[in-house]
PDB file of C-alpha atoms and ligand atoms in Angstrom:
ATOM      1  CA  MET A 258      -5.497 -16.591  25.297  1.00 61.00           C
ATOM      2  CA  GLU A 259      -1.998 -15.965  23.967  1.00 76.00           C
ATOM      3  CA  ASN A 260      -0.184 -12.933  25.268  1.00 86.00           C
ATOM      4  CA  HIS A 261       1.683 -10.446  23.115  1.00 86.00           C
ATOM      5  CA  SER A 262       5.173 -11.899  23.487  1.00 89.00           C
ATOM      6  CA  ASP A 263       3.875 -15.400  22.618  1.00 94.00           C
ATOM      7  CA  LYS A 264       2.504 -13.970  19.386  1.00 96.00           C
ATOM      8  CA  ILE A 265       5.790 -12.263  18.540  1.00 97.00           C
ATOM      9  CA  MET A 266       7.674 -15.524  19.222  1.00 97.00           C
ATOM     10  CA  GLN A 267       5.179 -17.359  17.012  1.00 97.00           C
ATOM     11  CA  LEU A 268       5.684 -14.893  14.148  1.00 98.00           C
ATOM     12  CA  ALA A 269       9.468 -15.214  14.437  1.00 98.00           C
ATOM     13  CA  GLN A 270       9.125 -19.011  14.264  1.00 97.00           C
ATOM     14  CA  ILE A 271       6.825 -18.816  11.227  1.00 98.00           C
ATOM     15  CA  ILE A 272       9.413 -16.636   9.466  1.00 98.00           C
ATOM     16  CA  ARG A 273      12.234 -19.068  10.358  1.00 97.00           C
ATOM     17  CA  ASP A 274      10.186 -21.983   8.943  1.00 97.00           C
ATOM     18  CA  SER A 275       9.020 -20.232   5.753  1.00 97.00           C
ATOM     19  CA  ASN A 276      10.818 -19.846   2.448  1.00 95.00           C
ATOM     20  CA  ASN A 277       8.135 -18.338   0.269  1.00 98.00           C
ATOM     21  CA  ILE A 278       6.557 -15.490   2.209  1.00 98.00           C
ATOM     22  CA  VAL A 279       4.342 -12.955   0.501  1.00 98.00           C
ATOM     23  CA  PHE A 280       3.424  -9.681   2.169  1.00 98.00           C
ATOM     24  CA  PHE A 281       0.133  -7.997   1.310  1.00 98.00           C
ATOM     25  CA  GLY A 282      -0.181  -4.482   2.693  1.00 97.00           C
ATOM     26  CA  GLY A 283      -1.942  -1.173   2.667  1.00 97.00           C
ATOM     27  CA  ALA A 284      -1.855   2.387   3.911  1.00 96.00           C
ATOM     28  CA  GLY A 285      -1.175   1.312   7.541  1.00 97.00           C
ATOM     29  CA  VAL A 286       2.342   0.255   6.481  1.00 98.00           C
ATOM     30  CA  SER A 287       3.180   3.904   5.790  1.00 98.00           C
ATOM     31  CA  THR A 288       1.479   5.672   8.712  1.00 97.00           C
ATOM     32  CA  GLU A 289       4.682   5.302  10.751  1.00 97.00           C
ATOM     33  CA  SER A 290       6.360   7.293   7.944  1.00 97.00           C
ATOM     34  CA  GLY A 291       3.908  10.145   8.584  1.00 96.00           C
ATOM     35  CA  ILE A 292       1.530   9.386   5.679  1.00 96.00           C
ATOM     36  CA  PRO A 293      -2.064   9.203   6.931  1.00 94.00           C
ATOM     37  CA  ASP A 294      -4.154   6.193   5.902  1.00 91.00           C
ATOM     38  CA  PHE A 295      -7.718   6.551   4.591  1.00 87.00           C
ATOM     39  CA  ARG A 296      -9.944   4.957   7.210  1.00 84.00           C
ATOM     40  CA  SER A 297      -8.386   5.473  10.674  1.00 83.00           C
ATOM     41  CA  ALA A 298      -9.927   8.160  12.918  1.00 77.00           C
ATOM     42  CA  ASP A 299      -7.190  10.606  11.866  1.00 81.00           C
ATOM     43  CA  GLY A 300      -7.134   9.225   8.302  1.00 83.00           C
ATOM     44  CA  VAL A 301      -7.771  11.178   5.119  1.00 82.00           C
ATOM     45  CA  PHE A 302     -11.445  10.176   4.898  1.00 79.00           C
ATOM     46  CA  ASN A 303     -12.197  11.656   8.316  1.00 80.00           C
ATOM     47  CA  THR A 304     -10.357  14.939   7.837  1.00 74.00           C
ATOM     48  CA  THR A 305     -11.864  16.266   4.631  1.00 67.00           C
ATOM     49  CA  ALA A 306     -15.010  17.989   5.868  1.00 66.00           C
ATOM     50  CA  GLY A 307     -16.073  21.114   4.037  1.00 68.00           C
ATOM     51  CA  ARG A 308     -15.265  19.916   0.522  1.00 72.00           C
ATOM     52  CA  LYS A 309     -17.855  19.771  -2.245  1.00 77.00           C
ATOM     53  CA  PHE A 310     -17.243  16.041  -2.846  1.00 83.00           C
ATOM     54  CA  SER A 311     -16.638  13.023  -0.622  1.00 85.00           C
ATOM     55  CA  PRO A 312     -13.089  11.618  -0.557  1.00 85.00           C
ATOM     56  CA  GLU A 313     -14.227   8.568  -2.568  1.00 85.00           C
ATOM     57  CA  GLU A 314     -15.682  10.879  -5.220  1.00 89.00           C
ATOM     58  CA  LEU A 315     -12.546  13.019  -5.270  1.00 91.00           C
ATOM     59  CA  VAL A 316     -10.221  10.084  -5.956  1.00 93.00           C
ATOM     60  CA  SER A 317     -12.411   8.785  -8.782  1.00 95.00           C
ATOM     61  CA  ARG A 318     -11.924   8.829 -12.540  1.00 96.00           C
ATOM     62  CA  PRO A 319     -15.136  10.792 -13.187  1.00 95.00           C
ATOM     63  CA  CYS A 320     -13.854  13.526 -10.859  1.00 95.00           C
ATOM     64  CA  PHE A 321     -10.456  13.578 -12.608  1.00 97.00           C
ATOM     65  CA  ASP A 322     -12.186  13.940 -16.000  1.00 96.00           C
ATOM     66  CA  ARG A 323     -14.923  16.404 -15.063  1.00 95.00           C
ATOM     67  CA  TYR A 324     -13.494  18.394 -12.167  1.00 95.00           C
ATOM     68  CA  PRO A 325      -9.681  18.238 -12.567  1.00 96.00           C
ATOM     69  CA  GLU A 326      -9.114  21.270 -10.330  1.00 95.00           C
ATOM     70  CA  GLU A 327     -10.967  19.648  -7.412  1.00 94.00           C
ATOM     71  CA  PHE A 328      -9.169  16.369  -8.090  1.00 95.00           C
ATOM     72  CA  PHE A 329      -5.681  17.887  -8.125  1.00 96.00           C
ATOM     73  CA  SER A 330      -6.321  20.148  -5.159  1.00 94.00           C
ATOM     74  CA  PHE A 331      -7.251  17.062  -3.058  1.00 93.00           C
ATOM     75  CA  TYR A 332      -4.510  14.945  -4.595  1.00 95.00           C
ATOM     76  CA  ARG A 333      -1.777  17.497  -3.909  1.00 95.00           C
ATOM     77  CA  GLU A 334      -2.932  18.130  -0.341  1.00 92.00           C
ATOM     78  CA  LYS A 335      -3.737  14.576   0.788  1.00 92.00           C
ATOM     79  CA  LEU A 336      -1.993  12.001  -1.374  1.00 94.00           C
ATOM     80  CA  ILE A 337       1.532  13.229  -2.142  1.00 96.00           C
ATOM     81  CA  TYR A 338       4.242  13.070   0.538  1.00 96.00           C
ATOM     82  CA  PRO A 339       7.538  13.699  -1.276  1.00 95.00           C
ATOM     83  CA  ASP A 340       9.558  13.951   1.970  1.00 96.00           C
ATOM     84  CA  ALA A 341       8.325  10.703   3.570  1.00 97.00           C
ATOM     85  CA  LYS A 342      11.009   8.106   4.330  1.00 98.00           C
ATOM     86  CA  PRO A 343      10.645   4.315   4.674  1.00 98.00           C
ATOM     87  CA  ASN A 344       9.951   3.179   8.244  1.00 98.00           C
ATOM     88  CA  TYR A 345      10.971  -0.013  10.009  1.00 98.00           C
ATOM     89  CA  ALA A 346       8.181  -2.070   8.398  1.00 98.00           C
ATOM     90  CA  HIS A 347       9.429  -1.227   4.882  1.00 98.00           C
ATOM     91  CA  LYS A 348      13.039  -1.946   5.919  1.00 98.00           C
ATOM     92  CA  PHE A 349      12.177  -5.252   7.592  1.00 98.00           C
ATOM     93  CA  LEU A 350      10.361  -6.469   4.451  1.00 98.00           C
ATOM     94  CA  ALA A 351      13.310  -5.450   2.253  1.00 98.00           C
ATOM     95  CA  ARG A 352      15.605  -7.447   4.547  1.00 98.00           C
ATOM     96  CA  LEU A 353      13.278 -10.480   4.392  1.00 98.00           C
ATOM     97  CA  GLU A 354      13.555 -10.394   0.603  1.00 98.00           C
ATOM     98  CA  LYS A 355      17.352 -10.091   0.760  1.00 97.00           C
ATOM     99  CA  GLU A 356      17.483 -13.088   3.091  1.00 96.00           C
ATOM    100  CA  GLY A 357      15.661 -15.103   0.377  1.00 96.00           C
ATOM    101  CA  LYS A 358      12.565 -15.591   2.538  1.00 97.00           C
ATOM    102  CA  LEU A 359      10.157 -13.191   0.895  1.00 98.00           C
ATOM    103  CA  LYS A 360       8.949 -13.587  -2.686  1.00 98.00           C
ATOM    104  CA  SER A 361       7.208 -10.241  -3.069  1.00 98.00           C
ATOM    105  CA  VAL A 362       5.419  -7.326  -1.508  1.00 98.00           C
ATOM    106  CA  ILE A 363       1.936  -6.741  -2.873  1.00 98.00           C
ATOM    107  CA  THR A 364       0.871  -3.260  -1.929  1.00 97.00           C
ATOM    108  CA  GLN A 365      -2.170  -1.061  -2.270  1.00 96.00           C
ATOM    109  CA  ASN A 366       0.071   1.914  -1.493  1.00 97.00           C
ATOM    110  CA  ILE A 367       1.043   4.485  -4.054  1.00 98.00           C
ATOM    111  CA  ASP A 368       3.983   6.079  -2.213  1.00 98.00           C
ATOM    112  CA  GLY A 369       6.927   4.039  -3.550  1.00 98.00           C
ATOM    113  CA  LEU A 370       8.372   3.554  -0.041  1.00 98.00           C
ATOM    114  CA  HIS A 371       8.934  -0.215  -0.377  1.00 98.00           C
ATOM    115  CA  GLN A 372      11.288   0.413  -3.304  1.00 98.00           C
ATOM    116  CA  SER A 373      13.016   3.249  -1.389  1.00 98.00           C
ATOM    117  CA  ALA A 374      13.671   0.761   1.405  1.00 98.00           C
ATOM    118  CA  GLY A 375      15.303  -1.649  -1.074  1.00 98.00           C
ATOM    119  CA  SER A 376      12.486  -4.084  -1.953  1.00 98.00           C
ATOM    120  CA  LYS A 377      12.838  -5.304  -5.549  1.00 98.00           C
ATOM    121  CA  GLU A 378       9.719  -7.400  -6.142  1.00 98.00           C
ATOM    122  CA  VAL A 379       6.885  -4.981  -5.468  1.00 98.00           C
ATOM    123  CA  ARG A 380       3.447  -5.398  -7.036  1.00 98.00           C
ATOM    124  CA  GLU A 381       1.825  -1.985  -6.939  1.00 98.00           C
ATOM    125  CA  LEU A 382      -1.866  -2.808  -7.278  1.00 97.00           C
ATOM    126  CA  HIS A 383      -2.935   0.835  -7.226  1.00 96.00           C
ATOM    127  CA  GLY A 384       0.001   2.357  -9.102  1.00 98.00           C
ATOM    128  CA  SER A 385       2.416   5.024  -7.900  1.00 98.00           C
ATOM    129  CA  VAL A 386       2.510   8.797  -7.489  1.00 98.00           C
ATOM    130  CA  LEU A 387       6.083   8.647  -8.807  1.00 98.00           C
ATOM    131  CA  ARG A 388       4.903   7.857 -12.347  1.00 98.00           C
ATOM    132  CA  ASN A 389       2.762  10.245 -14.371  1.00 98.00           C
ATOM    133  CA  ASN A 390       1.716  10.403 -18.017  1.00 98.00           C
ATOM    134  CA  CYS A 391       0.070  12.846 -20.374  1.00 98.00           C
ATOM    135  CA  VAL A 392      -3.444  11.569 -21.110  1.00 98.00           C
ATOM    136  CA  LYS A 393      -3.093  12.647 -24.778  1.00 98.00           C
ATOM    137  CA  CYS A 394       0.451  11.829 -25.953  1.00 98.00           C
ATOM    138  CA  HIS A 395       1.404   9.539 -22.995  1.00 98.00           C
ATOM    139  CA  LYS A 396       4.688  11.377 -22.365  1.00 98.00           C
ATOM    140  CA  PRO A 397       6.027  10.318 -18.946  1.00 98.00           C
ATOM    141  CA  PHE A 398       6.645  12.834 -16.171  1.00 98.00           C
ATOM    142  CA  SER A 399       8.248  12.705 -12.723  1.00 98.00           C
ATOM    143  CA  LEU A 400       6.555  13.562  -9.438  1.00 97.00           C
ATOM    144  CA  ASP A 401       8.773  16.635  -9.381  1.00 97.00           C
ATOM    145  CA  TYR A 402       7.129  17.887 -12.568  1.00 98.00           C
ATOM    146  CA  ILE A 403       3.714  17.702 -10.865  1.00 97.00           C
ATOM    147  CA  LEU A 404       5.002  19.400  -7.726  1.00 96.00           C
ATOM    148  CA  LYS A 405       6.629  22.250  -9.667  1.00 96.00           C
ATOM    149  CA  SER A 406       3.817  22.816 -12.142  1.00 95.00           C
ATOM    150  CA  MET A 407       2.582  26.403 -12.044  1.00 91.00           C
ATOM    151  CA  SER A 408      -1.079  25.470 -12.539  1.00 95.00           C
ATOM    152  CA  ILE A 409      -3.091  23.258 -10.154  1.00 96.00           C
ATOM    153  CA  VAL A 410      -3.835  20.896 -13.061  1.00 98.00           C
ATOM    154  CA  PRO A 411      -0.445  19.855 -14.484  1.00 98.00           C
ATOM    155  CA  LYS A 412      -0.184  20.129 -18.257  1.00 98.00           C
ATOM    156  CA  CYS A 413       2.090  18.299 -20.695  1.00 98.00           C
ATOM    157  CA  ASP A 414       4.950  20.519 -21.964  1.00 97.00           C
ATOM    158  CA  SER A 415       4.739  18.878 -25.405  1.00 98.00           C
ATOM    159  CA  CYS A 416       1.043  18.772 -26.285  1.00 98.00           C
ATOM    160  CA  GLY A 417      -0.789  20.587 -23.481  1.00 97.00           C
ATOM    161  CA  GLY A 418      -2.761  17.497 -22.359  1.00 98.00           C
ATOM    162  CA  THR A 419      -3.455  16.919 -18.682  1.00 98.00           C
ATOM    163  CA  VAL A 420      -0.778  14.904 -16.871  1.00 98.00           C
ATOM    164  CA  LYS A 421      -2.380  12.034 -14.935  1.00 98.00           C
ATOM    165  CA  PRO A 422      -0.745  10.267 -12.016  1.00 98.00           C
ATOM    166  CA  ASP A 423      -0.311   6.519 -12.651  1.00 98.00           C
ATOM    167  CA  VAL A 424      -2.635   5.854  -9.733  1.00 97.00           C
ATOM    168  CA  VAL A 425      -5.681   3.612 -10.000  1.00 97.00           C
ATOM    169  CA  LEU A 426      -8.704   5.793  -9.253  1.00 97.00           C
ATOM    170  CA  TYR A 427     -12.114   4.541  -8.144  1.00 94.00           C
ATOM    171  CA  GLY A 428     -13.880   3.537 -11.354  1.00 94.00           C
ATOM    172  CA  GLU A 429     -10.649   2.427 -13.071  1.00 96.00           C
ATOM    173  CA  PRO A 430      -9.505  -1.167 -13.569  1.00 96.00           C
ATOM    174  CA  LEU A 431      -6.323  -2.553 -12.028  1.00 96.00           C
ATOM    175  CA  ASN A 432      -3.406  -3.402 -14.297  1.00 96.00           C
ATOM    176  CA  GLU A 433      -3.909  -6.973 -15.528  1.00 97.00           C
ATOM    177  CA  PHE A 434      -0.248  -7.951 -15.475  1.00 98.00           C
ATOM    178  CA  THR A 435       0.117  -6.745 -11.877  1.00 97.00           C
ATOM    179  CA  ILE A 436      -3.022  -8.693 -10.919  1.00 97.00           C
ATOM    180  CA  SER A 437      -1.675 -11.901 -12.442  1.00 97.00           C
ATOM    181  CA  GLN A 438       1.672 -11.469 -10.658  1.00 98.00           C
ATOM    182  CA  ALA A 439      -0.078 -10.845  -7.336  1.00 97.00           C
ATOM    183  CA  VAL A 440      -2.444 -13.787  -7.693  1.00 97.00           C
ATOM    184  CA  ASN A 441       0.394 -16.067  -8.779  1.00 98.00           C
ATOM    185  CA  ASP A 442       2.597 -15.014  -5.831  1.00 98.00           C
ATOM    186  CA  ILE A 443      -0.220 -15.478  -3.301  1.00 98.00           C
ATOM    187  CA  SER A 444      -1.250 -18.862  -4.765  1.00 98.00           C
ATOM    188  CA  ASN A 445       2.293 -20.210  -4.373  1.00 98.00           C
ATOM    189  CA  ALA A 446       3.171 -18.703  -0.996  1.00 98.00           C
ATOM    190  CA  ASP A 447       3.735 -20.838   2.096  1.00 98.00           C
ATOM    191  CA  THR A 448       3.081 -17.845   4.356  1.00 98.00           C
ATOM    192  CA  LEU A 449       0.971 -14.768   3.711  1.00 98.00           C
ATOM    193  CA  ILE A 450       1.517 -11.798   6.009  1.00 98.00           C
ATOM    194  CA  ILE A 451      -1.210  -9.170   5.669  1.00 97.00           C
ATOM    195  CA  GLY A 452      -0.540  -5.839   7.324  1.00 97.00           C
ATOM    196  CA  GLY A 453      -1.818  -2.279   7.649  1.00 97.00           C
ATOM    197  CA  THR A 454      -4.957  -2.680   5.584  1.00 96.00           C
ATOM    198  CA  SER A 455      -8.635  -2.481   6.447  1.00 94.00           C
ATOM    199  CA  LEU A 456      -9.246  -5.066   3.669  1.00 93.00           C
ATOM    200  CA  VAL A 457     -12.331  -3.266   2.429  1.00 91.00           C
ATOM    201  CA  VAL A 458     -11.063  -2.089  -0.976  1.00 88.00           C
ATOM    202  CA  TYR A 459     -11.879  -4.524  -3.784  1.00 88.00           C
ATOM    203  CA  PRO A 460     -10.760  -6.195  -5.965  1.00 87.00           C
ATOM    204  CA  ALA A 461      -7.412  -5.931  -4.106  1.00 85.00           C
ATOM    205  CA  ALA A 462      -8.638  -7.439  -0.819  1.00 88.00           C
ATOM    206  CA  GLY A 463     -10.214 -10.352  -2.704  1.00 91.00           C
ATOM    207  CA  PHE A 464      -6.802 -11.578  -3.913  1.00 92.00           C
ATOM    208  CA  ILE A 465      -5.977 -13.016  -0.498  1.00 92.00           C
ATOM    209  CA  SER A 466      -8.601 -15.710  -1.084  1.00 92.00           C
ATOM    210  CA  TYR A 467      -6.084 -17.331  -3.499  1.00 97.00           C
ATOM    211  CA  PHE A 468      -3.840 -18.225  -0.552  1.00 97.00           C
ATOM    212  CA  ARG A 469      -3.475 -21.986  -0.057  1.00 96.00           C
ATOM    213  CA  GLY A 470      -0.409 -22.025   2.191  1.00 97.00           C
ATOM    214  CA  LYS A 471       0.110 -22.867   5.838  1.00 96.00           C
ATOM    215  CA  ASN A 472       0.358 -19.617   7.739  1.00 97.00           C
ATOM    216  CA  LEU A 473      -1.950 -16.644   7.394  1.00 97.00           C
ATOM    217  CA  VAL A 474      -0.694 -13.799   9.578  1.00 97.00           C
ATOM    218  CA  LEU A 475      -2.583 -10.541  10.098  1.00 97.00           C
ATOM    219  CA  ILE A 476      -0.975  -7.456  11.631  1.00 97.00           C
ATOM    220  CA  ASN A 477      -3.337  -4.500  11.843  1.00 97.00           C
ATOM    221  CA  LYS A 478      -4.016  -1.830  14.433  1.00 96.00           C
ATOM    222  CA  SER A 479      -7.777  -2.189  14.190  1.00 94.00           C
ATOM    223  CA  GLU A 480      -9.810  -5.361  13.735  1.00 93.00           C
ATOM    224  CA  THR A 481     -10.693  -6.568  10.239  1.00 93.00           C
ATOM    225  CA  SER A 482     -13.324  -8.980   8.969  1.00 90.00           C
ATOM    226  CA  TYR A 483     -10.509 -11.466   8.204  1.00 91.00           C
ATOM    227  CA  ASP A 484      -9.143 -11.659  11.792  1.00 91.00           C
ATOM    228  CA  ARG A 485     -10.896 -14.980  12.439  1.00 90.00           C
ATOM    229  CA  ASP A 486      -9.397 -16.572   9.297  1.00 92.00           C
ATOM    230  CA  ALA A 487      -5.830 -15.872  10.400  1.00 95.00           C
ATOM    231  CA  ASN A 488      -3.634 -18.411  12.216  1.00 94.00           C
ATOM    232  CA  LEU A 489      -2.002 -15.475  13.950  1.00 97.00           C
ATOM    233  CA  CYS A 490      -3.545 -12.042  14.429  1.00 97.00           C
ATOM    234  CA  ILE A 491      -1.673  -9.146  16.033  1.00 97.00           C
ATOM    235  CA  ASN A 492      -3.519  -5.850  16.586  1.00 95.00           C
ATOM    236  CA  GLN A 493      -0.546  -3.518  16.930  1.00 96.00           C
ATOM    237  CA  ALA A 494       1.538  -1.075  14.869  1.00 97.00           C
ATOM    238  CA  ILE A 495       3.370  -3.083  12.223  1.00 98.00           C
ATOM    239  CA  GLY A 496       6.732  -1.306  12.520  1.00 98.00           C
ATOM    240  CA  GLU A 497       6.785  -2.082  16.262  1.00 97.00           C
ATOM    241  CA  VAL A 498       5.828  -5.714  15.649  1.00 98.00           C
ATOM    242  CA  PHE A 499       8.589  -6.201  13.072  1.00 98.00           C
ATOM    243  CA  LYS A 500      11.150  -4.542  15.380  1.00 97.00           C
ATOM    244  CA  GLU A 501      10.357  -7.060  18.126  1.00 97.00           C
ATOM    245  CA  VAL A 502      10.500  -9.943  15.641  1.00 97.00           C
ATOM    246  CA  ALA A 503      13.840  -8.707  14.253  1.00 97.00           C
ATOM    247  CA  GLU A 504      15.311  -8.770  17.758  1.00 97.00           C
ATOM    248  CA  ILE A 505      14.283 -12.399  18.201  1.00 96.00           C
ATOM    249  CA  LEU A 506      15.730 -13.251  14.772  1.00 95.00           C
ATOM    250  CA  GLY A 507      18.977 -11.600  15.870  1.00 94.00           C
ATOM    251  CA  TRP A 508      18.858  -8.930  13.160  1.00 90.00           C
ATOM    252  CA  GLN A 509      20.550  -5.581  13.833  1.00 70.00           C
TER     253      GLN A 509
HETATM  254  P1  LIG B 231      -7.242   1.955   4.942  1.00 96.92           P
HETATM  255  O1  LIG B 231      -8.587   1.517   4.554  1.00 96.92           O
HETATM  256  O2  LIG B 231      -7.036   3.394   5.301  1.00 96.92           O
HETATM  257  O3  LIG B 231      -6.802   1.024   6.174  1.00 96.92           O
HETATM  258  C1  LIG B 231      -5.591   1.188   6.835  1.00 96.92           C
HETATM  259  C2  LIG B 231      -5.563   0.183   7.980  1.00 96.92           C
HETATM  260  O4  LIG B 231      -4.270   0.195   8.548  1.00 96.92           O
HETATM  261  C3  LIG B 231      -6.559   0.481   9.097  1.00 96.92           C
HETATM  262  O5  LIG B 231      -7.300  -0.690   9.376  1.00 96.92           O
HETATM  263  C4  LIG B 231      -5.669   0.861  10.300  1.00 96.92           C
HETATM  264  O6  LIG B 231      -6.169   0.366  11.520  1.00 96.92           O
HETATM  265  C5  LIG B 231      -4.384   0.168   9.957  1.00 96.92           C
HETATM  266  N1  LIG B 231      -3.177   0.829  10.456  1.00 96.92           N
HETATM  267  C6  LIG B 231      -2.891   2.156  10.482  1.00 96.92           C
HETATM  268  N2  LIG B 231      -1.636   2.359  10.923  1.00 96.92           N
HETATM  269  C7  LIG B 231      -1.123   1.117  11.193  1.00 96.92           C
HETATM  270  C8  LIG B 231       0.129   0.654  11.676  1.00 96.92           C
HETATM  271  N3  LIG B 231       1.127   1.502  11.977  1.00 96.92           N
HETATM  272  N4  LIG B 231       0.290  -0.676  11.832  1.00 96.92           N
HETATM  273  C9  LIG B 231      -0.696  -1.561  11.543  1.00 96.92           C
HETATM  274  N5  LIG B 231      -1.907  -1.171  11.084  1.00 96.92           N
HETATM  275  C10 LIG B 231      -2.100   0.147  10.900  1.00 96.92           C
HETATM  276  O7  LIG B 231      -6.146   1.631   3.829  1.00 96.92           O
HETATM  277  P2  LIG B 231      -6.088   0.398   2.838  1.00 96.92           P
HETATM  278  O8  LIG B 231      -4.697   0.324   2.378  1.00 96.92           O
HETATM  279  O9  LIG B 231      -6.718  -0.802   3.400  1.00 96.92           O
HETATM  280  O10 LIG B 231      -7.029   0.918   1.657  1.00 96.92           O
HETATM  281  C11 LIG B 231      -6.632   0.865   0.396  1.00 96.92           C
HETATM  282  C12 LIG B 231      -6.455   2.264  -0.240  1.00 96.92           C
HETATM  283  C13 LIG B 231      -5.776   3.264   0.629  1.00 96.92           C
HETATM  284  C14 LIG B 231      -5.569   2.093  -1.413  1.00 96.92           C
HETATM  285  O11 LIG B 231      -6.258   2.463  -2.564  1.00 96.92           O
HETATM  286  C15 LIG B 231      -4.368   3.028  -1.222  1.00 96.92           C
HETATM  287  O12 LIG B 231      -3.945   3.555  -2.450  1.00 96.92           O
HETATM  288  C16 LIG B 231      -4.880   4.079  -0.316  1.00 96.92           C
HETATM  289  N6  LIG B 231      -3.875   4.858   0.451  1.00 96.92           N
HETATM  290  C17 LIG B 231      -2.532   4.716   0.238  1.00 96.92           C
HETATM  291  C18 LIG B 231      -1.623   5.465   0.978  1.00 96.92           C
HETATM  292  C19 LIG B 231      -0.147   5.299   0.721  1.00 96.92           C
HETATM  293  O13 LIG B 231       0.263   5.048  -0.400  1.00 96.92           O
HETATM  294  N7  LIG B 231       0.694   5.427   1.762  1.00 96.92           N
HETATM  295  C20 LIG B 231      -2.089   6.354   1.943  1.00 96.92           C
HETATM  296  C21 LIG B 231      -3.480   6.488   2.126  1.00 96.92           C
HETATM  297  C22 LIG B 231      -4.351   5.725   1.386  1.00 96.92           C
END
């Protein structure tokens, strides 16, 4: 069995040899920035006892439509982290793109931290808390507008409609253009690095089946059902892994 430093060396070599890397990630990429994921022991889904609805129900479109107060109370408490900063994983991926090695980041995250770290090609499969629109007149609003709104349910200052975060809720379809970009990027990649995702949320997780390249790398704290399909699987915090790889690559 390979030991940890062999795996880190192997990942560094894969990165040296690749010119069309795609990264596919999830909530685990942002836990080192202080944003809890959904499914870890201390994740959002395990710390919401006492509410009338389950977390899956709360982040669903029917809940947004029928029980907006419950939706926004959960959303404000558990899904918005305006003070979070990019961590080493975000920064490493931005550097990989700058070096011309990485084609894009495909993320299930809604926190905008890849862009804050400097990544340009980011496919946000589940949208972003930074964008918000009135459901009636479609006027756009900033996250700040939501945070400063006097009522729990934010209302449009032009027409009074509810302002909805541009976040894909359970029961809503993904944006078709973003899907086609993601599928196209994955289909053409020579290396796919998957990190910080339990790979249980569909259709997003299904996109990785389009990968036809050489190296499938998985970096996740806990095991996933895809571990056996990977050429290289590292069960460790992704920021730490990338820090060790950066040292081998001679990056500051
Ligand atoms: P998930 O199902 O909560 O899985 C997260 C995975 O990451 C788990 O398997 C953890 O073991 C693993 N993990 C946690 N921390 C680390 C770390 N530092 N390094 C490596 N692995 C780690 O989350 P998914 O992304 O798979 O599920 C998709 C949902 C979660 C999407 O709809 C997201 O919108 C949603 N989400 C997003 C955020 C965010 O934007 N930061 C936060 C919480 C949930």
